[in-house]
Coordinates of C-alpha atoms in Angstrom, one line a residue:
X177 CA -49.5 -4.6 4.3
X178 CA -45.7 -4.8 4.5
X179 CA -43.8 -2.9 7.2
X180 CA -42.3 0.5 6.2
X181 CA -38.8 -1.0 6.4
X182 CA -39.6 -3.9 4.1
X183 CA -38.1 -3.9 0.6
X184 CA -36.6 -6.2 -2.1
X185 CA -33.8 -7.4 0.3
X186 CA -36.3 -8.2 3.0
X187 CA -38.6 -10.2 0.6
X188 CA -35.8 -12.0 -1.2
X189 CA -34.1 -12.9 2.1
X190 CA -37.4 -14.3 3.5
X191 CA -37.9 -16.4 0.4
X192 CA -34.4 -17.9 0.5
X193 CA -34.7 -18.7 4.2
X194 CA -38.0 -20.5 3.5
X195 CA -36.5 -22.6 0.7
X196 CA -33.4 -23.5 2.7
X197 CA -35.5 -24.5 5.8
X198 CA -38.4 -26.4 4.2
X199 CA -37.0 -27.7 0.9
X200 CA -33.4 -28.2 1.8
X201 CA -32.3 -26.5 -1.4
X202 CA -28.7 -25.3 -1.3
X203 CA -28.3 -21.5 -1.7
X204 CA -27.4 -20.3 -5.1
X205 CA -26.3 -17.0 -6.4
X206 CA -29.3 -14.9 -7.6
X207 CA -29.8 -14.8 -11.3
X208 CA -31.2 -11.3 -11.2
X209 CA -28.1 -9.0 -11.1
X210 CA -30.1 -6.4 -9.2
X211 CA -30.6 -8.8 -6.3
X212 CA -27.8 -10.0 -4.0
X213 CA -27.1 -13.3 -2.5
X214 CA -27.6 -12.8 1.2
X215 CA -25.6 -14.7 3.7
X216 CA -26.3 -14.9 7.4
X217 CA -23.8 -15.0 10.2
X218 CA -23.4 -18.8 10.2
X219 CA -22.9 -18.9 6.4
X220 CA -20.2 -16.2 6.1
X221 CA -18.5 -16.7 9.5
X222 CA -17.5 -13.1 10.2
X223 CA -16.4 -12.5 13.7
X224 CA -18.3 -9.3 14.8
X225 CA -15.6 -8.6 17.3
X226 CA -13.3 -7.7 14.4
X227 CA -15.6 -4.9 13.4
X228 CA -14.5 -1.4 14.4
X229 CA -16.8 0.2 17.1
X230 CA -16.6 3.4 15.1
X231 CA -17.7 1.7 11.9
X232 CA -20.7 0.3 13.9
X233 CA -21.4 3.8 15.2
X234 CA -21.4 5.3 11.7
X235 CA -23.6 2.6 10.2
X236 CA -26.1 2.7 13.1
X237 CA -26.3 6.5 13.0
X238 CA -27.1 6.5 9.3
X239 CA -29.6 3.7 9.7
X240 CA -31.3 5.4 12.7
X241 CA -31.6 8.5 10.4
X242 CA -33.5 6.4 7.9
X243 CA -30.7 5.6 5.5
X244 CA -29.1 2.3 4.3
X245 CA -25.6 1.9 5.5
X246 CA -23.1 -1.0 5.2
X247 CA -19.4 -1.7 5.8
X248 CA -18.1 -2.3 2.3
X249 CA -15.1 -3.2 0.1
X250 CA -11.8 -4.3 1.4
X251 CA -13.0 -4.3 5.0
X252 CA -15.6 -7.0 4.2
X253 CA -13.1 -9.0 2.2
X254 CA -10.6 -9.0 5.2
X255 CA -13.4 -9.9 7.7
X256 CA -14.3 -12.9 5.5
X257 CA -10.7 -13.9 5.6
X258 CA -10.6 -13.7 9.4
X259 CA -8.3 -10.6 9.3
X260 CA -9.0 -7.4 11.3
X261 CA -9.2 -4.6 8.7
X262 CA -6.9 -1.6 9.0
X263 CA -9.5 0.7 7.5
X264 CA -13.3 0.6 7.4
X265 CA -15.2 2.1 4.5
X266 CA -19.0 2.7 4.7
X267 CA -21.4 2.8 1.7
X268 CA -24.8 4.5 2.1
X269 CA -27.7 5.9 0.1
X270 CA -27.3 9.2 1.9
X271 CA -25.8 12.0 0.0
X272 CA -22.4 13.6 1.1
X273 CA -24.3 16.6 2.5
X274 CA -26.7 14.4 4.4
X275 CA -23.8 12.4 5.9
X276 CA -22.0 15.5 6.9
X277 CA -25.0 16.8 8.9
X278 CA -25.0 13.6 11.1
X279 CA -21.5 13.8 12.4
X280 CA -19.7 16.6 14.2
X281 CA -16.3 16.0 12.5
X282 CA -17.2 15.2 8.9
X283 CA -15.6 16.7 5.8
X284 CA -16.5 16.3 2.2
X285 CA -13.5 15.8 -0.1
X286 CA -12.7 14.7 -3.6
X287 CA -13.3 16.0 -7.1
X288 CA -13.4 12.8 -9.2
X289 CA -16.0 11.5 -6.8
X290 CA -17.1 13.1 -3.6
X291 CA -16.7 11.2 -0.3
X292 CA -17.1 12.1 3.4
X293 CA -14.3 11.6 5.9
X294 CA -15.8 11.1 9.4
X295 CA -13.3 11.5 12.2
X296 CA -13.3 9.9 15.7
X297 CA -10.1 11.1 17.4
X298 CA -7.4 9.8 15.1
X299 CA -9.7 7.2 13.5
X300 CA -10.8 8.1 10.0
X301 CA -13.7 6.4 8.3
X302 CA -14.6 7.0 4.6
X303 CA -18.3 7.2 3.8
X304 CA -19.3 7.0 0.2
X305 CA -22.7 7.4 -1.4
X306 CA -23.8 4.6 -3.6
X307 CA -22.5 5.3 -7.1
X308 CA -24.7 5.1 -10.2
X309 CA -23.8 3.5 -13.6
X310 CA -24.2 6.4 -16.0
X311 CA -20.6 6.6 -17.0
X312 CA -21.3 7.5 -20.7
X313 CA -21.9 11.1 -19.8
X314 CA -19.0 11.4 -17.3
X315 CA -16.1 13.6 -18.4
X316 CA -13.2 11.5 -19.8
X317 CA -9.7 12.1 -21.2
X318 CA -8.8 11.2 -24.7
X319 CA -7.9 7.7 -23.6
X320 CA -11.2 7.0 -21.9
X321 CA -10.2 7.6 -18.3
X322 CA -13.0 9.0 -16.2
X323 CA -12.1 12.4 -14.8
X324 CA -15.1 13.2 -12.7
X325 CA -18.2 11.3 -11.8
X326 CA -20.5 12.3 -9.0
X327 CA -23.5 10.2 -10.2
X328 CA -25.3 8.6 -7.3
X329 CA -27.4 5.5 -7.6
X330 CA -28.7 2.3 -6.1
X331 CA -26.8 -0.4 -4.2
X332 CA -26.7 -2.9 -7.1
X333 CA -25.4 -0.1 -9.3
X334 CA -22.7 0.7 -6.8
X335 CA -21.7 -3.0 -6.7
X336 CA -21.3 -3.0 -10.4
X337 CA -19.0 0.0 -10.2
X338 CA -16.6 -1.6 -7.8
X339 CA -13.4 -3.1 -9.2
X340 CA -13.2 -6.7 -8.1
X341 CA -15.8 -9.3 -7.0
X342 CA -14.0 -9.7 -3.7
X343 CA -14.4 -6.0 -3.0
X344 CA -18.1 -5.7 -4.0
X345 CA -19.7 -7.1 -0.9
X346 CA -21.7 -5.3 1.8
X347 CA -21.9 -6.1 5.5
X348 CA -24.6 -4.9 7.8
X349 CA -23.3 -5.0 11.4
X350 CA -26.9 -4.6 12.7
X351 CA -28.2 -7.8 11.0
X352 CA -24.8 -9.5 10.5
X353 CA -25.7 -10.2 6.9
X354 CA -23.4 -10.0 3.9
X355 CA -24.9 -8.9 0.5
X356 CA -22.9 -10.4 -2.4
X357 CA -23.9 -9.2 -5.9
X358 CA -21.0 -10.7 -8.1
X359 CA -19.9 -14.0 -6.5
X360 CA -17.3 -12.5 -4.3
X361 CA -17.7 -15.1 -1.6
X362 CA -17.1 -17.9 -4.1
X363 CA -14.0 -16.1 -5.5
X364 CA -12.6 -15.6 -1.9
X365 CA -13.0 -19.3 -1.2
X366 CA -11.4 -20.2 -4.6
X367 CA -8.6 -17.5 -4.0
X368 CA -9.3 -15.9 -7.3
X369 CA -9.0 -12.2 -8.2
X370 CA -11.6 -11.3 -10.9
X371 CA -12.6 -7.9 -12.2
X372 CA -16.2 -7.0 -12.5
X373 CA -17.4 -6.3 -16.0
X374 CA -15.3 -6.2 -19.2
X375 CA -11.6 -5.9 -18.2
X376 CA -10.5 -3.6 -21.1
X377 CA -13.3 -1.2 -20.4
X378 CA -12.6 -1.2 -16.6
X379 CA -8.9 -0.6 -17.0
X380 CA -9.5 2.2 -19.5
X381 CA -11.9 3.9 -17.0
X382 CA -9.2 3.8 -14.3
X383 CA -5.7 2.4 -15.3
X384 CA -4.7 2.3 -11.6
X385 CA -6.9 -0.8 -11.4
X386 CA -4.0 -2.6 -13.1
X387 CA -1.7 -1.8 -10.1
X388 CA -4.5 -2.8 -7.7
X389 CA -4.7 -6.2 -9.4
X390 CA -1.0 -6.7 -8.7
X391 CA -1.2 -5.6 -5.1
X392 CA -4.2 -7.7 -4.2
X393 CA -2.9 -10.8 -5.9
X394 CA 0.5 -10.5 -4.2
X395 CA -0.9 -9.5 -0.8
X396 CA -3.6 -12.1 -0.6
X397 CA -1.7 -14.8 -2.5
X398 CA -4.6 -15.1 -4.9
X399 CA -4.4 -16.1 -8.6
X400 CA -5.5 -13.6 -11.2
X401 CA -8.4 -14.8 -13.3
X402 CA -7.1 -15.2 -16.9
X403 CA -9.5 -12.8 -18.6
X404 CA -8.7 -10.2 -15.9
X405 CA -4.9 -10.6 -16.5
X406 CA -5.0 -10.8 -20.3
X407 CA -5.2 -7.1 -21.3
X408 CA -2.8 -5.8 -18.7
X409 CA 0.5 -6.1 -20.7
X410 CA -1.1 -4.3 -23.7
X411 CA -2.9 -1.6 -21.7
X412 CA 0.0 -0.9 -19.2
X413 CA 1.0 2.4 -21.0
X414 CA -2.3 3.9 -20.0
X415 CA -0.9 4.3 -16.5
X416 CA 1.2 7.2 -18.0
X417 CA -2.0 9.2 -18.2
X418 CA -2.8 8.9 -14.5
X419 CA -1.8 11.9 -12.3
X420 CA 1.5 11.2 -10.7
X421 CA 0.1 11.7 -7.2
X422 CA -2.3 8.8 -7.7
X423 CA 0.4 6.6 -9.0
X424 CA 2.6 7.4 -6.0
X425 CA -0.2 6.6 -3.5
X426 CA -0.9 3.3 -5.2
X427 CA 2.9 2.4 -5.3
X428 CA 3.2 3.3 -1.6
X429 CA 0.3 1.0 -0.8
X430 CA 1.9 -1.7 -2.9
X431 CA 5.3 -1.4 -1.3
X432 CA 3.7 -1.3 2.2
X433 CA 1.4 -4.2 1.6
X434 CA 3.5 -6.6 3.6
X435 CA 4.3 -8.4 0.4
X436 CA 6.5 -5.8 -1.2
X437 CA 9.0 -8.0 -3.1
X438 CA 6.1 -10.3 -4.3
X439 CA 4.4 -7.1 -5.6
X440 CA 7.4 -6.0 -7.5
X441 CA 7.9 -9.4 -9.1
X442 CA 4.2 -9.4 -10.0
X443 CA 4.6 -6.0 -11.6
X444 CA 7.3 -7.3 -13.8
X445 CA 5.3 -10.5 -14.6
X446 CA 2.4 -8.4 -15.8
X447 CA 4.6 -5.9 -17.7
X448 CA 3.8 -3.0 -15.4
X449 CA 7.2 -2.0 -14.1
X450 CA 8.4 0.1 -17.0
X451 CA 8.2 3.8 -16.2
X452 CA 6.9 3.4 -12.6
X453 CA 10.4 3.2 -11.2
X454 CA 12.7 3.9 -14.1
X455 CA 15.4 1.2 -14.6
X456 CA 14.0 -0.9 -11.7
X457 CA 13.8 -3.8 -14.1
X458 CA 17.5 -3.4 -14.9
X459 CA 18.4 -3.1 -11.2
X460 CA 16.5 -6.3 -10.4
X461 CA 18.5 -8.2 -13.0
X462 CA 21.9 -7.2 -11.5
X463 CA 23.1 -9.6 -8.8
X464 CA 24.1 -6.8 -6.4
X465 CA 20.9 -4.9 -7.0
X466 CA 18.5 -7.7 -6.5
X467 CA 20.2 -8.8 -3.3
X468 CA 20.1 -5.3 -1.9
X469 CA 16.5 -4.7 -2.9
X470 CA 15.5 -8.1 -1.6
X471 CA 17.0 -7.5 1.8
X472 CA 15.4 -4.0 2.0
X473 CA 12.0 -5.2 1.1
X474 CA 12.2 -8.3 3.3
X475 CA 13.0 -6.0 6.2
X476 CA 10.0 -3.8 5.4
X477 CA 7.7 -6.8 5.2
X478 CA 9.0 -8.1 8.5
X479 CA 8.3 -4.7 10.2
X480 CA 4.8 -4.6 8.8
X481 CA 4.1 -8.1 9.9
X482 CA 5.3 -7.1 13.4
X483 CA 3.0 -4.1 13.4
X484 CA 5.9 -1.6 13.4
X485 CA 6.1 1.6 11.4
X486 CA 7.9 1.9 8.1
X487 CA 9.7 5.0 6.6
X488 CA 8.7 5.6 3.0
X489 CA 11.9 7.7 2.6
X490 CA 14.0 4.7 3.6
X491 CA 12.0 2.4 1.4
X492 CA 12.4 4.5 -1.8
X493 CA 16.0 5.3 -0.9
X494 CA 16.6 1.5 -1.0
X495 CA 14.8 0.9 -4.3
X496 CA 16.6 3.7 -6.1
X497 CA 20.0 3.4 -4.5
X498 CA 21.6 1.4 -7.4
X499 CA 20.5 4.0 -9.9
X500 CA 22.3 6.6 -7.7
X501 CA 25.4 4.4 -7.5
X502 CA 25.4 4.1 -11.3
X503 CA 25.2 7.8 -11.9
X504 CA 27.6 8.5 -9.1
X505 CA 30.2 6.4 -10.8
X506 CA 29.5 8.1 -14.1
X507 CA 30.0 11.6 -12.6
X508 CA 33.3 10.5 -10.9
X509 CA 34.5 9.0 -14.2
X510 CA 33.8 12.4 -15.8
X511 CA 36.1 14.1 -13.3
X512 CA 33.8 15.2 -10.5
X513 CA 35.0 14.8 -6.9
X514 CA 33.3 12.0 -5.0
X515 CA 30.9 14.0 -2.7
X516 CA 29.8 16.5 -5.4
X517 CA 29.3 13.6 -7.8
X518 CA 27.0 11.9 -5.2
X519 CA 24.9 15.0 -4.8
X520 CA 24.6 15.3 -8.6
X521 CA 23.6 11.7 -8.9
X522 CA 21.0 12.1 -6.2
X523 CA 19.6 15.2 -7.9
X524 CA 19.2 13.3 -11.2
X525 CA 17.4 10.3 -9.7
X526 CA 15.1 12.4 -7.5
X527 CA 14.2 14.7 -10.4
X528 CA 13.2 11.8 -12.7
X529 CA 11.3 10.1 -9.9
X530 CA 9.5 13.3 -8.7
X531 CA 8.2 13.8 -12.2
X532 CA 6.9 10.3 -12.5
X533 CA 5.8 9.4 -8.9
X534 CA 5.2 12.8 -7.4
X535 CA 7.5 12.0 -4.4
X536 CA 6.7 14.3 -1.5
X537 CA 9.3 16.8 -0.5
X538 CA 9.7 15.3 2.9
X539 CA 10.3 11.8 1.4
X540 CA 12.8 13.2 -1.1
X541 CA 14.7 15.0 1.7
X542 CA 14.9 11.8 3.8
X543 CA 16.2 9.9 0.8
X544 CA 18.9 12.6 0.1
X545 CA 20.0 12.5 3.7
X546 CA 20.3 8.7 3.7
X547 CA 22.3 8.7 0.5
X548 CA 24.6 11.6 1.5
X549 CA 25.5 9.9 4.8
X550 CA 27.0 6.8 3.1
X551 CA 30.5 8.2 2.3
X552 CA 30.7 9.6 5.9
X553 CA 30.6 6.1 7.3
X554 CA 34.0 5.6 5.7
X555 CA 35.5 8.3 8.0
X556 CA 36.3 6.6 11.3
X557 CA 38.9 8.9 12.8
X558 CA 38.8 12.3 14.5
X559 CA 35.5 14.0 15.3
X560 CA 33.7 12.7 12.1
X561 CA 32.1 9.6 13.7
X562 CA 30.9 11.6 16.7
X563 CA 29.3 14.2 14.5
X564 CA 27.6 11.5 12.4
X565 CA 26.1 9.9 15.5
X566 CA 24.4 13.2 16.2
X567 CA 22.8 13.4 12.8
X568 CA 18.9 13.4 13.2
X569 CA 18.7 10.7 10.5
X570 CA 21.7 8.6 11.8
X571 CA 19.6 5.5 12.5
X572 CA 18.2 5.4 9.0
X573 CA 21.6 6.0 7.4
X574 CA 23.2 3.4 9.7
X575 CA 20.6 0.7 8.9
X576 CA 21.0 1.6 5.2
X577 CA 24.8 1.1 5.5
X578 CA 24.3 -2.3 7.1
X579 CA 22.1 -3.4 4.2
X580 CA 24.9 -2.5 1.9
X581 CA 27.2 -4.6 4.0
X582 CA 24.8 -7.5 4.0
X583 CA 24.3 -7.4 0.3
X584 CA 28.1 -7.5 -0.3
X585 CA 28.3 -4.0 -1.8
X586 CA 30.8 -2.9 0.9
X587 CA 33.0 -4.7 3.4
X588 CA 31.1 -6.2 6.3
X589 CA 33.9 -5.1 8.6
X590 CA 32.7 -1.5 8.2
X591 CA 29.3 -2.4 9.6
X592 CA 30.8 -4.3 12.5
X593 CA 33.0 -1.3 13.4
X594 CA 30.0 1.1 13.4
X595 CA 27.9 -1.3 15.4
X596 CA 30.6 -1.5 18.1
X597 CA 31.2 2.3 17.9
X598 CA 27.5 3.0 18.3
X599 CA 27.1 0.7 21.2
X600 CA 30.4 1.3 22.9
X601 CA 31.5 3.4 25.9
X602 CA 33.9 6.3 25.5
X603 CA 37.1 4.2 26.1
X604 CA 36.1 1.5 23.7
X605 CA 35.3 4.1 21.1
X606 CA 38.8 5.5 21.5
X607 CA 40.3 2.1 20.9
X608 CA 38.1 1.5 17.9
X609 CA 39.4 4.8 16.4
X610 CA 43.0 3.9 17.2
X611 CA 42.5 0.5 15.5
X612 CA 40.9 2.2 12.5
X613 CA 43.9 4.5 12.0
X614 CA 46.5 1.8 12.4
X615 CA 48.2 0.1 9.4
X616 CA 46.2 -2.8 8.0
X617 CA 48.4 -5.5 9.6
X618 CA 47.9 -4.0 13.0
X619 CA 44.1 -3.9 12.7
X620 CA 43.7 -7.7 13.0
X621 CA 41.9 -8.5 16.3
X622 CA 39.3 -11.1 17.4
X623 CA 35.7 -9.9 16.8
X624 CA 33.8 -8.8 19.8
X625 CA 31.7 -11.5 21.3
X626 CA 28.1 -11.1 20.4
X627 CA 28.9 -8.4 17.8
X628 CA 26.0 -8.0 15.4
X629 CA 25.8 -7.0 11.8
X630 CA 22.2 -6.4 11.2
X631 CA 19.9 -3.4 11.4
X632 CA 18.8 -2.9 15.0
X633 CA 15.7 -1.2 13.5
X634 CA 15.2 -3.6 10.6
X635 CA 16.2 -1.0 8.1
X636 CA 13.1 1.1 8.2
X637 CA 13.4 3.4 11.2
X638 CA 10.7 6.1 11.1
X639 CA 12.8 9.0 12.4

């Protein structure tokens, strides 16, 4: 009689180990889609020290309560790539209510599909019940997008519901085994991004998957499998049916992936840029625009690579700046004074973006402050520079101004002046103001040794 804990995974694993040991047969992917390929620690090479102690705590607590529990999705993918995951998601056969009872700080969230957030201090882990495959009866919109689906199921059904093969693997910290249902290990080793199932149907169920394809391909430097890529250009308009808040969340992940510029270029390549950031395709075709955006995104990528924080307000202010500049010029040409024209231009751009991307009020406020400060950097005499230094968003506005200098939009001398003024003592600031108010011929002086003209905070200060 088998032990109570034995099941199909136990039996299948034992058979495979017998074959490998005694017959020398190389492991192959299981033909039965309901059974995974199971890889041990030596086969997959995951470093257990990269696994979050809280993730181990959650999986072990669920297992001790008699449930199945695995680290799943992107965390397993990153572990297989030798990268410490930023987030750990857990999949289990326990229902959300059963999960909630096991942890002191656990909260059930979500309408489209219920999940449980388990908190340990500031560390948040997402625990999801295995999803079933009965999508036919799930509520959908007129385009086929699934609106709500709380159907629970078995692990192999859950694996079938996941988006890409590389995100459909399950890791058990207790046994250090990886369960692979769809050849994810092979695709990781081949650096290929492949959707599970029929691409058109999967994109119709959730059009955001098209944005995720772009993000993963750019971030991981993987190629997109041809059948996975083929429908995207035709089906891209379906993204217009996705709630703006979801599109914003995905765009923010994309831009903060550490490969922001590569992601934008991939968006254009796949035909997904239209409507996400209106006129972005036009901006990227203008020499001044592409240089400015490239510098801003390179700065963001560098900060993320260094483990530093990034301000979403600064990032979106950079991406949309040349739309503001264009509208600013149009309002001035129509007779508006410069400052009111800038505010009107900012209103227009923010209104169009808020409708499409659901920009949060705080992010919109930060963007407006950064844009509104730019004309104030032109005023270098009297009390204006001192007042600007006291602005709570000065660092972000200053870094933004330096990006404008670096891109050639404005004279680099302005950035040099503000760098010296910001760093200087009271007497040197007085001299700088005297020089700024002097006639052009009298302003010529040798540059300060060691003067810099680059953002001290890499253009993405979080304040």
